[in-house]
Each structure stands twice: as C-alpha cells, then as structure tokens.
Amino acid sequence: MALKAEANKAAGSVLYDPRYRSIFYQVAALALVVWVGWFLTDNTLTNMEQRGIQSGFDFLNTTAGFGIIQSLIPYSETSTYGRAFLVSLINTILVAGVGVLLATVIGFVVGVARLSHNWLISKLATVYIETFRNIPLLLQIFFWYHAVLKPLPAPRAILERGEVVTFSLNNRGLYLPRPVFDTGFDIILIALAVAIAGTIFLSKWASKRQMATGAQFPIFRTGLAIIVGLPLIAFGLVALVEGGSPMHFDYPVMRGFQLSGGMPIIPEFIALVLALSVYTAAFIAEIVRAGIESVSHGQTEAAHALGLRNGPTLRLIIIPQALRVIIPPLTSQYLNLTKNSSLATAIAYPDLVSVFAGTTLNQTGQALEIIMITMAVYLSLSLMTSTFMNWYNAKIALVER
C-alpha cells in the first residue's frame, strides 16, 4: 500500500507531467537556436572586423560604374548599386515570368499529345519528354546559346546599309519594331481595362445563370469580342479626334556594322528562356498526363453518351477535374524554373546572380549583405509563387454540397 502511494506521488510530480515536459523541451530548443544564431553572427562580425571588411548597406547608394546590356528601366554607368540591383531583379522576374508562361503552354500541349490515339503524335511527345528532361539544364542553355544563336550570321552579312527591317534574327539577337505611344493612347488603355473588367463581370453573371437555369452563354466569344473590339473603337475615335494614329512603330535600321533602333532582344535572354521553357515543359507534360489519367474513364464515357465530342469533353470535364491533381506538382516546377534562372550567369545574362551577386559583390566586397539580399529575393519570389498557386488550388477545389 505504501509502495503504491509512492508511485502515485511520483507520477503526479512536475517531472512526469507531459505538459511541463513539452514546455521544457520547446524552451530548450528555442534557447539552442538563439544561441547558435548569436554565435554565428558574433563570429562573422568579429572575423569581418579583424579583416577590415566594412558592413552595412551604404554601398547601395554609391556609383556602380559598370554597364548592363539589358535594362527595362533607365540605367547608366553613373547609376548606383541599388539601381543595378533593381535592374537585375526586373531581369530575373522577366525571365521567370516568360519562362513559366511558355513552359505551361508547351507542357500542356505535349502532355495532351502524349495521350493521343495518333501513334506518331504520341511517340513524338514521348521522344520530346525523354530527351529534354534527361539532359542537364546547363548543357541545354549552352546548346541554345553557343550552338543555335551565336553561329547565326552577323547583321552586316544579311542586311544592307540604311535598310529598314521589321524582323531580323542574327547573332546580335532578335530585332522587332518598337511601339511608340503618342497623345491619346491612355484612352485606349482605359478602354482595355474597362473591357477586361466587363468581361470578368459578364463571366460571373454567365456562371450564375448557368447554375440557376442550366443554359450556357458563349462567354469566350463574347469576351474576346469585347476585349478586342472596345479598344479598337477607342483607337478609331482617338485617331479621328487627334487627326492621326495614337501609336506608331520605330523600325530597326542598319547603320554601320549593326542595327540601331527598334526593339532588340539580346541572344542571352532568348537562349535562357528557350532552355528553361523546353526543359521545364518536359516535366510539366508528364504532370499533365498523370493528372488526366487520374480522372476516371467513366467521365469520358458519360460525356460521350451525352453527345459531347472529344474536344469539349477534355476542356469542360477532364481538365477541370485533373487540375486538382496537376496544380501541386506544377507549383514545384514553377519554383524550380525561377531558381534555375540563376544559371543565367553561365552565358552572362544580367540577372540577379550575375549582376548583383557577381559584379557588385566583386567590386564592393560586401559579401554578407549581398548574399543575404539575393537569398531573400529568391525566397520571397518562391513564397509569393507558392502562395498564389495554393490560393488557385483552393479556388478550383471540388466543393461538396
């Protein structure tokens, strides 16, 4: 009896209470993390002080002194390192955005073609997937840059002096006419924004109407007509009032040994976008194929029994259900593409790693600050992409009634 009382007393003590033990272990883990962080920070600052390395972010306000071959905002050699960081960040976002868009389109087309009943189309899609996803991305970047784009002829070899061109692909890049907006063009942009907002409102109204009555509304054709037609009407009215077109084009002209004017797209950007898109699309195609195959074949048979053809069946019934399986792994591919864009430094494309974590770091020696900023940028881009895709995944989730 005495032994049983001692056992109950021990079991009821603080040491054996799961609640207090849980709090103790959490406090101990937090203290360990804080101590490791303090130790690493103190050690780093001490080593930097001993080596005479300056710390802080004042270097962002000093003159960079180097040029950047592609800049979507005004930039020159007299601009600051902070401006160089902004230029390289925009270049990174541009490559990632265009790459994600192209990879999605190619991946969905190849993924659907992989399931085609046409033997040739199905095998071609299989060859594409097995070829591009099994070759390292860096080699593909070198292939597009050194084996495809750089061997193209120089502008002076294919164009004459003073010649005006509308399209030219040479070893200096792709040259296209550059649109120049004149007075009154802002009215066209307003008309476009109104058309998009009206199409969204119309789409929601058509969806509610279909849910209530079952009647379908031709929302795609109507929305396309509104988005295209309203800006065209505004364009005509502005041209009539102003007495001329509110937009004209600046065409590239051959001067000396190269083209000037127009809208040049450097070969580094083209090679990087092609490599990232083609490589990532091979993985997206397999994700799309798996998503479509996850939908029961009975859904297709039921749609055919209702008289739907293969195209509407795939677009209206199979793909919407397959998206619930496709979106989570698709998010991972988007994140991979964004992070893989850092390989741009191999062909000297002025992205964040090449300009900021490369040239800027070498000139300033502010390694700790620059690497921290670069890591924070990629982390932020990944988190924003993941958040948006999770929101979209929740939006298209099957609602049980």
mmCIF file with all atom_site columns, C-alpha atoms in Angstrom, residues 103 106-112 114 125 128-129 280-291:
data_model
loop_
_atom_site.group_PDB
_atom_site.id
_atom_site.type_symbol
_atom_site.label_atom_id
_atom_site.label_alt_id
_atom_site.label_comp_id
_atom_site.label_asym_id
_atom_site.label_entity_id
_atom_site.label_seq_id
_atom_site.pdbx_PDB_ins_code
_atom_site.Cartn_x
_atom_site.Cartn_y
_atom_site.Cartn_z
_atom_site.occupancy
_atom_site.B_iso_or_equiv
_atom_site.pdbx_formal_charge
_atom_site.auth_seq_id
_atom_site.auth_comp_id
_atom_site.auth_asym_id
_atom_site.auth_atom_id
_atom_site.pdbx_PDB_model_num
ATOM 1  C CA . ALA A 1 103 ? 6.633  26.136 -70.208 1.00 0.00 ? 103 ALA A CA 1
ATOM 2  C CA . ILE A 1 106 ? 4.279  23.706 -74.173 1.00 0.00 ? 106 ILE A CA 1
ATOM 3  C CA . GLY A 1 107 ? 3.827  21.317 -71.251 1.00 0.00 ? 107 GLY A CA 1
ATOM 4  C CA . PHE A 1 108 ? 0.025  21.173 -71.573 1.00 0.00 ? 108 PHE A CA 1
ATOM 5  C CA . VAL A 1 109 ? 0.200  20.659 -75.357 1.00 0.00 ? 109 VAL A CA 1
ATOM 6  C CA . VAL A 1 110 ? 2.826  17.909 -75.093 1.00 0.00 ? 110 VAL A CA 1
ATOM 7  C CA . GLY A 1 111 ? 1.062  16.283 -72.124 1.00 0.00 ? 111 GLY A CA 1
ATOM 8  C CA . VAL A 1 112 ? -2.215 16.035 -74.038 1.00 0.00 ? 112 VAL A CA 1
ATOM 9  C CA . ARG A 1 114 ? 1.257  12.118 -75.085 1.00 0.00 ? 114 ARG A CA 1
ATOM 10 C CA . ALA A 1 125 ? 5.617  13.686 -77.440 1.00 0.00 ? 125 ALA A CA 1
ATOM 11 C CA . TYR A 1 128 ? 10.402 15.172 -76.535 1.00 0.00 ? 128 TYR A CA 1
ATOM 12 C CA . ILE A 1 129 ? 9.842  14.335 -72.863 1.00 0.00 ? 129 ILE A CA 1
ATOM 13 C CA . THR A 1 280 ? 10.581 22.520 -67.545 1.00 0.00 ? 280 THR A CA 1
ATOM 14 C CA . ALA A 1 281 ? 7.843  21.764 -70.090 1.00 0.00 ? 281 ALA A CA 1
ATOM 15 C CA . ALA A 1 282 ? 9.080  18.159 -70.306 1.00 0.00 ? 282 ALA A CA 1
ATOM 16 C CA . PHE A 1 283 ? 8.301  17.700 -66.588 1.00 0.00 ? 283 PHE A CA 1
ATOM 17 C CA . ILE A 1 284 ? 5.011  19.613 -66.817 1.00 0.00 ? 284 ILE A CA 1
ATOM 18 C CA . ALA A 1 285 ? 3.919  17.348 -69.693 1.00 0.00 ? 285 ALA A CA 1
ATOM 19 C CA . GLU A 1 286 ? 4.274  14.272 -67.500 1.00 0.00 ? 286 GLU A CA 1
ATOM 20 C CA . ILE A 1 287 ? 2.361  16.018 -64.681 1.00 0.00 ? 287 ILE A CA 1
ATOM 21 C CA . VAL A 1 288 ? -0.451 16.858 -67.108 1.00 0.00 ? 288 VAL A CA 1
ATOM 22 C CA . ARG A 1 289 ? -0.526 13.289 -68.434 1.00 0.00 ? 289 ARG A CA 1
ATOM 23 C CA . ALA A 1 290 ? -0.721 11.865 -64.902 1.00 0.00 ? 290 ALA A CA 1
ATOM 24 C CA . GLY A 1 291 ? -3.453 14.347 -63.966 1.00 0.00 ? 291 GLY A CA 1
#
